[in-house]
Structure formats: C-alpha cells, structure tokens
PDB file of C-alpha atoms in Angstrom:
ATOM      1  CA  GLN A   1      -6.505   8.777 -25.787  1.00  0.00           C
ATOM      2  CA  THR A   2      -4.924   9.952 -22.563  1.00  0.00           C
ATOM      3  CA  SER A   3      -7.109   7.578 -19.989  1.00  0.00           C
ATOM      4  CA  VAL A   4      -5.701   4.439 -22.577  1.00  0.00           C
ATOM      5  CA  LYS A   5      -2.243   5.348 -22.162  1.00  0.00           C
ATOM      6  CA  ALA A   6      -3.285   5.288 -18.625  1.00  0.00           C
ATOM      7  CA  LEU A   7      -4.513   1.826 -17.994  1.00  0.00           C
ATOM      8  CA  GLU A   8      -1.634   0.633 -20.084  1.00  0.00           C
ATOM      9  CA  LYS A   9       0.722   2.263 -17.036  1.00  0.00           C
ATOM     10  CA  LEU A  10      -1.546   0.657 -14.462  1.00  0.00           C
ATOM     11  CA  SER A  11      -1.791  -2.604 -16.533  1.00  0.00           C
ATOM     12  CA  ALA A  12       2.447  -2.636 -16.511  1.00  0.00           C
ATOM     13  CA  MET A  13       2.937  -1.327 -12.968  1.00  0.00           C
ATOM     14  CA  THR A  14       4.496  -4.382 -10.408  1.00  0.00           C
ATOM     15  CA  MET A  15       4.752  -5.076  -7.108  1.00  0.00           C
ATOM     16  CA  GLU A  16       8.155  -6.314  -5.511  1.00  0.00           C
ATOM     17  CA  ILE A  17       8.531  -7.179  -1.995  1.00  0.00           C
ATOM     18  CA  ASN A  18      11.970  -5.401  -0.924  1.00  0.00           C
ATOM     19  CA  SER A  19      13.639  -7.996   0.959  1.00  0.00           C
ATOM     20  CA  TYR A  20      16.956  -9.928   2.036  1.00  0.00           C
ATOM     21  CA  GLU A  21      16.579 -13.085  -0.509  1.00  0.00           C
ATOM     22  CA  THR A  22      19.119 -11.514  -3.106  1.00  0.00           C
ATOM     23  CA  GLU A  23      21.452 -10.027  -0.507  1.00  0.00           C
ATOM     24  CA  ASN A  24      24.962 -11.510  -0.922  1.00  0.00           C
ATOM     25  CA  PHE A  25      26.014 -11.218   3.489  1.00  0.00           C
ATOM     26  CA  GLU A  26      28.641 -13.658   2.259  1.00  0.00           C
ATOM     27  CA  GLN A  27      30.242 -10.697   0.569  1.00  0.00           C
ATOM     28  CA  LEU A  28      29.670  -8.222   2.802  1.00  0.00           C
ATOM     29  CA  TYR A  29      30.108  -9.583   6.409  1.00  0.00           C
ATOM     30  CA  GLY A  30      32.539 -12.675   5.484  1.00  0.00           C
ATOM     31  CA  ASP A  31      35.682 -10.739   6.904  1.00  0.00           C
ATOM     32  CA  LEU A  32      33.789  -9.429   9.987  1.00  0.00           C
ATOM     33  CA  VAL A  33      34.956 -10.721  13.604  1.00  0.00           C
ATOM     34  CA  ILE A  34      32.644 -11.641  16.554  1.00  0.00           C
ATOM     35  CA  VAL A  35      34.123 -11.988  19.525  1.00  0.00           C
ATOM     36  CA  THR A  36      31.788 -13.609  22.572  1.00  0.00           C
ATOM     37  CA  ASP A  37      34.019 -11.742  25.115  1.00  0.00           C
ATOM     38  CA  ASN A  38      34.724  -7.589  24.113  1.00  0.00           C
ATOM     39  CA  TYR A  39      31.733  -6.168  23.033  1.00  0.00           C
ATOM     40  CA  PHE A  40      33.679  -2.723  22.260  1.00  0.00           C
ATOM     41  CA  ASP A  41      35.542  -4.868  19.549  1.00  0.00           C
ATOM     42  CA  ASN A  42      32.151  -6.181  18.294  1.00  0.00           C
ATOM     43  CA  VAL A  43      30.632  -3.173  17.797  1.00  0.00           C
ATOM     44  CA  VAL A  44      34.181  -1.251  16.602  1.00  0.00           C
ATOM     45  CA  ASN A  45      33.977  -3.944  14.069  1.00  0.00           C
ATOM     46  CA  THR A  46      30.513  -4.066  12.601  1.00  0.00           C
ATOM     47  CA  LEU A  47      31.038   0.014  12.530  1.00  0.00           C
ATOM     48  CA  GLU A  48      34.023  -0.864  10.082  1.00  0.00           C
ATOM     49  CA  VAL A  49      32.285  -3.586   7.803  1.00  0.00           C
ATOM     50  CA  ASN A  50      29.485  -0.918   7.672  1.00  0.00           C
ATOM     51  CA  GLY A  51      31.568   1.794   6.202  1.00  0.00           C
ATOM     52  CA  ARG A  52      33.329   0.009   4.162  1.00  0.00           C
ATOM     53  CA  ASN A  53      30.039  -1.695   2.422  1.00  0.00           C
ATOM     54  CA  TYR A  54      28.402   1.832   2.361  1.00  0.00           C
ATOM     55  CA  ARG A  55      31.641   3.931   0.668  1.00  0.00           C
ATOM     56  CA  LEU A  56      31.594   0.891  -1.948  1.00  0.00           C
ATOM     57  CA  ARG A  57      28.033   1.536  -2.517  1.00  0.00           C
ATOM     58  CA  LEU A  58      29.064   5.274  -3.510  1.00  0.00           C
ATOM     59  CA  MET A  59      31.171   4.000  -6.739  1.00  0.00           C
ATOM     60  CA  GLU A  60      28.202   2.100  -7.633  1.00  0.00           C
ATOM     61  CA  PRO A  61      24.886   3.258  -9.565  1.00  0.00           C
ATOM     62  CA  PRO A  62      22.359   2.623  -7.215  1.00  0.00           C
ATOM     63  CA  LYS A  63      20.087  -0.588  -7.454  1.00  0.00           C
ATOM     64  CA  LEU A  64      16.112  -0.564  -6.879  1.00  0.00           C
ATOM     65  CA  ASP A  65      16.585  -2.946  -4.257  1.00  0.00           C
ATOM     66  CA  GLU A  66      18.998  -1.176  -1.968  1.00  0.00           C
ATOM     67  CA  ALA A  67      15.917   0.499  -0.493  1.00  0.00           C
ATOM     68  CA  ASP A  68      15.732   0.162   3.275  1.00  0.00           C
ATOM     69  CA  THR A  69      14.300  -3.270   4.071  1.00  0.00           C
ATOM     70  CA  LEU A  70      13.199  -2.410   7.215  1.00  0.00           C
ATOM     71  CA  SER A  71      11.488   0.510   5.920  1.00  0.00           C
ATOM     72  CA  PHE A  72       8.386   1.232   7.031  1.00  0.00           C
ATOM     73  CA  THR A  73       6.158   2.343   4.639  1.00  0.00           C
ATOM     74  CA  PRO A  74       5.838   1.123   1.004  1.00  0.00           C
ATOM     75  CA  ALA A  75       7.357   3.928  -2.016  1.00  0.00           C
ATOM     76  CA  TYR A  76       6.337   3.667  -6.172  1.00  0.00           C
ATOM     77  CA  ALA A  77       9.435   4.122  -8.307  1.00  0.00           C
ATOM     78  CA  PRO A  78       8.449   5.836 -11.417  1.00  0.00           C
ATOM     79  CA  GLU A  79      11.330   5.274 -13.515  1.00  0.00           C
ATOM     80  CA  TYR A  80      10.534   1.394 -12.769  1.00  0.00           C
ATOM     81  CA  ASN A  81       7.307   1.517 -12.828  1.00  0.00           C
ATOM     82  CA  LYS A  82       6.646  -0.312  -9.556  1.00  0.00           C
ATOM     83  CA  VAL A  83       5.561  -0.371  -6.250  1.00  0.00           C
ATOM     84  CA  ILE A  84       8.046  -1.379  -3.597  1.00  0.00           C
ATOM     85  CA  ILE A  85       6.535  -3.170  -0.358  1.00  0.00           C
ATOM     86  CA  PRO A  86       8.724  -4.113   2.980  1.00  0.00           C
ATOM     87  CA  VAL A  87       8.487  -6.946   4.008  1.00  0.00           C
ATOM     88  CA  SER A  88       8.260  -5.439   7.597  1.00  0.00           C
ATOM     89  CA  HIS A  89       4.806  -4.820   6.070  1.00  0.00           C
ATOM     90  CA  LEU A  90       3.858  -8.840   5.667  1.00  0.00           C
ATOM     91  CA  GLN A  91       2.948  -9.410   9.371  1.00  0.00           C
ATOM     92  CA  PRO A  92       0.367 -11.810  10.313  1.00  0.00           C
ATOM     93  CA  HIS A  93      -2.194  -8.503  11.369  1.00  0.00           C
ATOM     94  CA  TYR A  94      -2.029  -7.591   7.456  1.00  0.00           C
ATOM     95  CA  PHE A  95      -2.147 -10.611   5.650  1.00  0.00           C
ATOM     96  CA  TRP A  96      -3.099 -14.161   6.786  1.00  0.00           C
ATOM     97  CA  HIS A  97      -4.393 -14.092  10.992  1.00  0.00           C
ATOM     98  CA  ASP A  98      -7.896 -15.460  11.195  1.00  0.00           C
ATOM     99  CA  ALA A  99      -8.344 -13.439  14.132  1.00  0.00           C
ATOM    100  CA  TYR A 100      -8.513 -10.337  11.619  1.00  0.00           C
ATOM    101  CA  PRO A 101     -11.142  -9.337   9.500  1.00  0.00           C
ATOM    102  CA  GLN A 102     -10.541  -9.294   6.133  1.00  0.00           C
ATOM    103  CA  THR A 103     -12.010  -5.776   6.212  1.00  0.00           C
ATOM    104  CA  LEU A 104      -8.717  -4.766   8.480  1.00  0.00           C
ATOM    105  CA  MET A 105      -6.045  -5.493   5.680  1.00  0.00           C
ATOM    106  CA  TYR A 106      -7.989  -3.375   2.769  1.00  0.00           C
ATOM    107  CA  SER A 107      -7.815  -0.744   4.796  1.00  0.00           C
ATOM    108  CA  THR A 108      -4.007  -0.707   6.264  1.00  0.00           C
ATOM    109  CA  VAL A 109      -2.086  -2.051   3.780  1.00  0.00           C
ATOM    110  CA  GLY A 110      -4.512  -2.345   1.001  1.00  0.00           C
ATOM    111  CA  TRP A 111      -5.105   1.379   1.005  1.00  0.00           C
ATOM    112  CA  MET A 112      -0.661   2.186   1.722  1.00  0.00           C
ATOM    113  CA  LEU A 113      -0.450   0.138  -1.706  1.00  0.00           C
ATOM    114  CA  ALA A 114      -3.295   1.881  -3.360  1.00  0.00           C
ATOM    115  CA  HIS A 115      -1.139   5.505  -2.123  1.00  0.00           C
ATOM    116  CA  GLU A 116       1.604   4.113  -3.412  1.00  0.00           C
ATOM    117  CA  LEU A 117      -0.230   3.136  -6.890  1.00  0.00           C
ATOM    118  CA  ALA A 118      -1.941   6.581  -7.243  1.00  0.00           C
ATOM    119  CA  HIS A 119       1.996   8.454  -7.023  1.00  0.00           C
ATOM    120  CA  GLY A 120       2.089   6.691 -10.555  1.00  0.00           C
ATOM    121  CA  PHE A 121      -0.282   9.779 -11.485  1.00  0.00           C
ATOM    122  CA  ASP A 122      -0.103  12.698  -9.584  1.00  0.00           C
ATOM    123  CA  SER A 123       1.947  15.704 -10.898  1.00  0.00           C
ATOM    124  CA  ILE A 124       4.952  13.835 -10.608  1.00  0.00           C
ATOM    125  CA  GLY A 125       4.095  10.043 -11.829  1.00  0.00           C
ATOM    126  CA  ARG A 126       2.133  10.993 -14.276  1.00  0.00           C
ATOM    127  CA  LYS A 127       5.370  12.536 -16.784  1.00  0.00           C
ATOM    128  CA  TYR A 128       6.512   8.930 -16.391  1.00  0.00           C
ATOM    129  CA  ASP A 129       4.561   5.941 -19.045  1.00  0.00           C
ATOM    130  CA  ALA A 130       4.451   2.491 -18.608  1.00  0.00           C
ATOM    131  CA  LYS A 131       7.983   1.833 -19.390  1.00  0.00           C
ATOM    132  CA  GLY A 132       9.343   4.465 -16.693  1.00  0.00           C
ATOM    133  CA  ASN A 133      10.481   7.023 -18.958  1.00  0.00           C
ATOM    134  CA  LEU A 134       9.959  10.437 -18.853  1.00  0.00           C
ATOM    135  CA  ASN A 135       6.752  11.312 -21.637  1.00  0.00           C
ATOM    136  CA  ASN A 136       4.420  13.646 -21.715  1.00  0.00           C
ATOM    137  CA  TRP A 137       1.529  11.368 -22.677  1.00  0.00           C
ATOM    138  CA  TRP A 138      -1.291  13.151 -21.672  1.00  0.00           C
ATOM    139  CA  ASP A 139      -3.260  15.743 -24.242  1.00  0.00           C
ATOM    140  CA  ARG A 140      -3.949  19.191 -23.060  1.00  0.00           C
ATOM    141  CA  ASN A 141      -7.554  18.875 -22.374  1.00  0.00           C
ATOM    142  CA  SER A 142      -6.553  16.169 -19.456  1.00  0.00           C
ATOM    143  CA  THR A 143      -3.672  18.029 -18.305  1.00  0.00           C
ATOM    144  CA  GLU A 144      -6.330  20.884 -17.829  1.00  0.00           C
ATOM    145  CA  GLU A 145      -8.611  19.054 -16.330  1.00  0.00           C
ATOM    146  CA  PHE A 146      -5.786  17.571 -13.891  1.00  0.00           C
ATOM    147  CA  VAL A 147      -4.501  21.346 -12.999  1.00  0.00           C
ATOM    148  CA  LYS A 148      -8.283  22.110 -12.459  1.00  0.00           C
ATOM    149  CA  ARG A 149      -9.076  19.148 -10.185  1.00  0.00           C
ATOM    150  CA  LYS A 150      -5.753  19.653  -8.136  1.00  0.00           C
ATOM    151  CA  GLU A 151      -6.965  23.352  -7.517  1.00  0.00           C
ATOM    152  CA  CYS A 152      -9.390  22.004  -5.605  1.00  0.00           C
ATOM    153  CA  PHE A 153      -7.349  19.954  -3.265  1.00  0.00           C
ATOM    154  CA  LYS A 154      -4.603  22.961  -2.850  1.00  0.00           C
ATOM    155  CA  GLN A 155      -8.134  25.400  -1.476  1.00  0.00           C
ATOM    156  CA  GLN A 156      -9.721  22.816   0.797  1.00  0.00           C
ATOM    157  CA  TYR A 157      -6.051  21.962   2.231  1.00  0.00           C
ATOM    158  CA  SER A 158      -5.081  25.284   2.813  1.00  0.00           C
ATOM    159  CA  GLU A 159      -8.313  25.660   4.966  1.00  0.00           C
ATOM    160  CA  TYR A 160      -7.495  22.925   7.703  1.00  0.00           C
ATOM    161  CA  ARG A 161      -6.326  24.096  10.786  1.00  0.00           C
ATOM    162  CA  TYR A 162      -3.693  22.391  12.765  1.00  0.00           C
ATOM    163  CA  ASN A 163      -1.529  23.777  15.820  1.00  0.00           C
ATOM    164  CA  GLU A 164      -4.102  26.387  15.395  1.00  0.00           C
ATOM    165  CA  ARG A 165      -2.870  27.668  12.183  1.00  0.00           C
ATOM    166  CA  LYS A 166      -4.244  27.216   8.794  1.00  0.00           C
ATOM    167  CA  LEU A 167      -2.044  24.914   6.844  1.00  0.00           C
ATOM    168  CA  ALA A 168       0.323  26.848   4.067  1.00  0.00           C
ATOM    169  CA  ARG A 169      -1.611  26.819   0.327  1.00  0.00           C
ATOM    170  CA  THR A 170       0.899  24.964  -1.144  1.00  0.00           C
ATOM    171  CA  ASN A 171       1.300  23.558  -5.143  1.00  0.00           C
ATOM    172  CA  ALA A 172       3.075  20.325  -3.256  1.00  0.00           C
ATOM    173  CA  GLN A 173      -0.578  18.265  -2.905  1.00  0.00           C
ATOM    174  CA  ASP A 174       0.581  15.001  -4.542  1.00  0.00           C
ATOM    175  CA  GLU A 175       0.430  13.233  -1.027  1.00  0.00           C
ATOM    176  CA  ASN A 176      -2.957  14.862  -0.661  1.00  0.00           C
ATOM    177  CA  ILE A 177      -3.762  13.547  -4.258  1.00  0.00           C
ATOM    178  CA  ALA A 178      -2.689  10.030  -3.364  1.00  0.00           C
ATOM    179  CA  ASP A 179      -4.227   9.904   0.127  1.00  0.00           C
ATOM    180  CA  ASN A 180      -7.773  10.378  -1.883  1.00  0.00           C
ATOM    181  CA  VAL A 181      -6.963   8.089  -4.454  1.00  0.00           C
ATOM    182  CA  ALA A 182      -5.920   5.403  -1.801  1.00  0.00           C
ATOM    183  CA  VAL A 183      -9.056   4.720  -0.081  1.00  0.00           C
ATOM    184  CA  ARG A 184     -11.472   4.876  -3.417  1.00  0.00           C
ATOM    185  CA  ILE A 185      -9.504   2.037  -4.438  1.00  0.00           C
ATOM    186  CA  ALA A 186      -8.880   0.239  -1.417  1.00  0.00           C
ATOM    187  CA  TYR A 187     -12.678   0.562  -0.287  1.00  0.00           C
ATOM    188  CA  TYR A 188     -13.693  -0.412  -3.850  1.00  0.00           C
ATOM    189  CA  ALA A 189     -11.570  -3.415  -3.983  1.00  0.00           C
ATOM    190  CA  PHE A 190     -13.117  -4.085  -0.315  1.00  0.00           C
ATOM    191  CA  GLU A 191     -17.080  -3.834  -1.563  1.00  0.00           C
ATOM    192  CA  GLN A 192     -15.932  -6.562  -4.942  1.00  0.00           C
ATOM    193  CA  TRP A 193     -14.701  -8.899  -2.106  1.00  0.00           C
ATOM    194  CA  LEU A 194     -17.987  -8.106   0.352  1.00  0.00           C
ATOM    195  CA  LEU A 195     -19.895  -8.860  -3.052  1.00  0.00           C
ATOM    196  CA  GLN A 196     -18.388 -12.466  -3.326  1.00  0.00           C
ATOM    197  CA  HIS A 197     -18.131 -13.030   0.011  1.00  0.00           C
ATOM    198  CA  GLN A 198     -21.183 -11.991   1.861  1.00  0.00           C
ATOM    199  CA  ASP A 199     -23.084 -14.808   1.623  1.00  0.00           C
ATOM    200  CA  GLU A 200     -20.956 -17.129   3.887  1.00  0.00           C
ATOM    201  CA  PRO A 201     -22.275 -18.539   6.703  1.00  0.00           C
ATOM    202  CA  THR A 202     -19.802 -17.208   9.201  1.00  0.00           C
ATOM    203  CA  PHE A 203     -19.515 -13.789   7.153  1.00  0.00           C
ATOM    204  CA  LEU A 204     -20.992 -11.146  10.031  1.00  0.00           C
ATOM    205  CA  LYS A 205     -18.639 -12.800  12.897  1.00  0.00           C
ATOM    206  CA  GLN A 206     -15.641 -13.175  10.874  1.00  0.00           C
ATOM    207  CA  GLU A 207     -16.111  -9.287   9.511  1.00  0.00           C
ATOM    208  CA  SER A 208     -16.566  -7.851  13.234  1.00  0.00           C
ATOM    209  CA  LEU A 209     -14.520  -7.226  16.271  1.00  0.00           C
ATOM    210  CA  PRO A 210     -15.450  -7.598  19.713  1.00  0.00           C
ATOM    211  CA  ASN A 211     -17.942  -5.032  21.198  1.00  0.00           C
ATOM    212  CA  MET A 212     -17.896  -3.261  18.300  1.00  0.00           C
ATOM    213  CA  ASN A 213     -21.493  -2.967  16.895  1.00  0.00           C
ATOM    214  CA  VAL A 214     -20.443  -1.363  13.335  1.00  0.00           C
ATOM    215  CA  THR A 215     -21.319  -2.699   9.922  1.00  0.00           C
ATOM    216  CA  PRO A 216     -18.221  -4.290   7.966  1.00  0.00           C
ATOM    217  CA  GLN A 217     -17.515  -0.732   5.931  1.00  0.00           C
ATOM    218  CA  GLN A 218     -17.684   1.182   8.876  1.00  0.00           C
ATOM    219  CA  LEU A 219     -15.092  -0.883  10.349  1.00  0.00           C
ATOM    220  CA  PHE A 220     -12.868  -0.211   7.368  1.00  0.00           C
ATOM    221  CA  PHE A 221     -13.284   3.950   7.720  1.00  0.00           C
ATOM    222  CA  LEU A 222     -12.319   3.204  11.182  1.00  0.00           C
ATOM    223  CA  SER A 223      -9.360   0.871  10.690  1.00  0.00           C
ATOM    224  CA  LEU A 224      -8.147   3.320   8.466  1.00  0.00           C
ATOM    225  CA  ALA A 225      -8.477   6.773  10.376  1.00  0.00           C
ATOM    226  CA  GLN A 226      -6.309   4.525  13.872  1.00  0.00           C
ATOM    227  CA  VAL A 227      -3.910   4.119  11.029  1.00  0.00           C
ATOM    228  CA  TRP A 228      -2.673   7.702  11.108  1.00  0.00           C
ATOM    229  CA  CYS A 229      -3.763   8.133  15.213  1.00  0.00           C
ATOM    230  CA  ALA A 230      -0.922   9.735  16.288  1.00  0.00           C
ATOM    231  CA  ASP A 231       0.322  11.860  19.592  1.00  0.00           C
ATOM    232  CA  VAL A 232       2.621  14.968  18.641  1.00  0.00           C
ATOM    233  CA  HIS A 233       4.116  17.090  21.357  1.00  0.00           C
ATOM    234  CA  ARG A 234       2.993  20.908  21.004  1.00  0.00           C
ATOM    235  CA  GLY A 235       6.305  21.458  20.556  1.00  0.00           C
ATOM    236  CA  TRP A 236       7.255  19.808  17.388  1.00  0.00           C
ATOM    237  CA  ARG A 237       3.988  20.219  15.412  1.00  0.00           C
ATOM    238  CA  GLN A 238       5.487  23.622  13.613  1.00  0.00           C
ATOM    239  CA  ASN A 239       8.531  21.708  12.558  1.00  0.00           C
ATOM    240  CA  MET A 240       6.624  18.859  11.498  1.00  0.00           C
ATOM    241  CA  LEU A 241       4.498  21.068   9.040  1.00  0.00           C
ATOM    242  CA  ALA A 242       8.053  22.518   7.732  1.00  0.00           C
ATOM    243  CA  ILE A 243       9.570  18.983   6.878  1.00  0.00           C
ATOM    244  CA  ASP A 244       6.926  16.967   5.972  1.00  0.00           C
ATOM    245  CA  VAL A 245       5.308  16.420   2.295  1.00  0.00           C
ATOM    246  CA  HIS A 246       1.940  14.786   4.032  1.00  0.00           C
ATOM    247  CA  ALA A 247      -0.382  16.511   5.658  1.00  0.00           C
ATOM    248  CA  PRO A 248      -0.826  16.063   9.553  1.00  0.00           C
ATOM    249  CA  GLN A 249      -2.113  13.038  10.276  1.00  0.00           C
ATOM    250  CA  GLU A 250      -5.955  14.449  11.800  1.00  0.00           C
ATOM    251  CA  VAL A 251      -6.063  16.428   8.746  1.00  0.00           C
ATOM    252  CA  ARG A 252      -5.059  13.396   5.655  1.00  0.00           C
ATOM    253  CA  VAL A 253      -7.787  11.039   7.498  1.00  0.00           C
ATOM    254  CA  ILE A 254     -10.529  14.602   7.680  1.00  0.00           C
ATOM    255  CA  GLY A 255      -9.482  15.498   4.239  1.00  0.00           C
ATOM    256  CA  MET A 256      -9.931  12.139   2.169  1.00  0.00           C
ATOM    257  CA  LEU A 257     -12.932  11.072   3.955  1.00  0.00           C
ATOM    258  CA  SER A 258     -14.498  14.165   4.029  1.00  0.00           C
ATOM    259  CA  ASN A 259     -14.140  13.659   0.274  1.00  0.00           C
ATOM    260  CA  PHE A 260     -15.746  10.398  -0.396  1.00  0.00           C
ATOM    261  CA  ASP A 261     -19.191   9.811  -0.752  1.00  0.00           C
ATOM    262  CA  GLU A 262     -19.405   6.642   0.668  1.00  0.00           C
ATOM    263  CA  PHE A 263     -18.161   7.632   4.113  1.00  0.00           C
ATOM    264  CA  ALA A 264     -20.924  10.101   4.636  1.00  0.00           C
ATOM    265  CA  LYS A 265     -23.533   7.532   3.280  1.00  0.00           C
ATOM    266  CA  GLU A 266     -22.163   4.904   6.048  1.00  0.00           C
ATOM    267  CA  PHE A 267     -21.952   7.096   9.021  1.00  0.00           C
ATOM    268  CA  LYS A 268     -24.967   9.280   7.916  1.00  0.00           C
ATOM    269  CA  CYS A 269     -23.657  12.469   7.726  1.00  0.00           C
ATOM    270  CA  LYS A 270     -25.824  15.680   7.196  1.00  0.00           C
ATOM    271  CA  ALA A 271     -25.759  17.836   3.869  1.00  0.00           C
ATOM    272  CA  ASN A 272     -22.811  19.849   4.323  1.00  0.00           C
ATOM    273  CA  ALA A 273     -21.628  18.938   7.629  1.00  0.00           C
ATOM    274  CA  ARG A 274     -17.801  18.839   8.813  1.00  0.00           C
ATOM    275  CA  MET A 275     -17.399  15.375   7.190  1.00  0.00           C
ATOM    276  CA  ASN A 276     -20.099  15.624   4.334  1.00  0.00           C
ATOM    277  CA  PRO A 277     -19.480  18.880   2.614  1.00  0.00           C
ATOM    278  CA  ARG A 278     -21.403  19.981  -0.564  1.00  0.00           C
ATOM    279  CA  ARG A 279     -18.320  20.438  -2.806  1.00  0.00           C
ATOM    280  CA  LYS A 280     -15.716  17.680  -2.581  1.00  0.00           C
ATOM    281  CA  CYS A 281     -12.290  17.150  -4.398  1.00  0.00           C
ATOM    282  CA  VAL A 282     -12.182  14.308  -6.855  1.00  0.00           C
ATOM    283  CA  ILE A 283      -8.666  13.871  -8.855  1.00  0.00           C
ATOM    284  CA  TYR A 284      -9.726  10.117 -10.733  1.00  0.00           C
TER     285      TYR A 284
END
C-alpha cells in the first residue's frame, strides 16, 4: 500500500524552471531612474527601489516562483510536490553542447535533480502526499523499515573523519539519504540511455574525453565526484560543519559511492575495501 502511494506521488511530481518569464519588470522597476553621468545616484536609486519591492513582498503571501532565480542549486518544494530548477542550470555544459559526453549530463545535473526528487521521500518529504498535503500515508511496517535503514546512515556517517575529527552522530540524515538515492537514480537512467545508444558507430568516441582511458561508466563516477571537488580553508572547516546540513564534500562523495555496488564493480574495488565495505547503507 505504501509503495503504491509512493509511486502515485512520484508520478504526480513535477519540475519547474525558475526563470524571469513571469516577472513584471515594468511594475517592479518602471519608476527606476538611471542616468549616465552619476554612478552614485544610480546605486542609491536602485537600492531604494529594491527596498520598496522587498517591503511590498513582506505584506504578501510567499510565491513559489519568487525563489532566487540565480540560485546555484535545484530545490524540492514538498507543499507543491515540485522540483524547482534554476534557469542558471540550463547551460551548454549540462544539456546541449556536442563537445561533452551525455555521461556528464547524467552525472551532474541528472544527479542534482535526482537528489531533489529524493527529498520527496526523506524524513520530512515522506510526510507530504502527492498533492503536497501533510498526510501520514506510510503504514507501520514501512515506517519502521525506513527508521531502521536511516539508522545505518547515521552510524556510517558518524564514522567518517573531517578536519581530523569524527563527524557528529545526528538524526539529520536527509541530505545523506538524498545523495545515496540520487546516485542510483542518475546511474540507472544513464544505463538505460547506454543500452539505447551503445550500438551507434560514434558511441565510444562521443562518450569519452581526451586523454582519459576510462569507460563511460567510470567517467560517470569521475565527473560526479568532480562536482564536489573543493578546497576548504582549514580555519573554516569546523564552522562549515556547524552550519551546513550537508556532509563535507569529500564525505558526500565517499559515502554515496562506497554504498553503491556498481561503483565497486566498475573500479574493481576489493571486497571490504574502503570504497567497497561489506555493510552498505541503502534506503530505496
């Protein structure tokens, strides 16, 4: 019963590109005065108009499409059962440039969208039904199994070290769960695409990058990991742990890939190696 309702929710889930298409610029900035000979006045006028618009928004109900259009990440809105995609993600690298393999699309923006989709079924999102209403649609057995599997993530991630200390053991595992679900969704979608195109004459050439002797599957995992490549100043690392609900970038990569059998298979990781532990955490 719970799985049927989960599929209903998934089928009802929509995606929306968050852009300026419905923005009324005439109403927002019609009385903004910009001159060519006074930069300071231009800045003051712009700040005044922005301040007025912000105050007006405080007096109105929030709108779904008022999320930051230039946001760098997609988001899931449980009340609408909708994944919001920033227009800034509609770039050639992700979607339509012939110079890039399709692998990159699946392992980058495909993973990001799958991550937000997964939030519809995490500790918070699962409490909302297909129509975005707060509704306890999970049966008792499914709830108990979810809690049990979530405990696996809680234990696993608390064993990882960052900034020379273990991560805190916390109930807030939704981002880790979404990471792990996302890599499976994105990879299996990529595998389906491979099956449909692997017999094409230019397939291997198209799904490779110069000077990289790797399979399309290996390239998927490498490009996914590269998304989270970051150099965090040592003085900021502990602060980041305190304020960010996400695990540190390197932990996100290690956690989700070490839980995925396909990664170990493609890179031939030995049994019980760091990236191929005997006990793996899987929630969906």
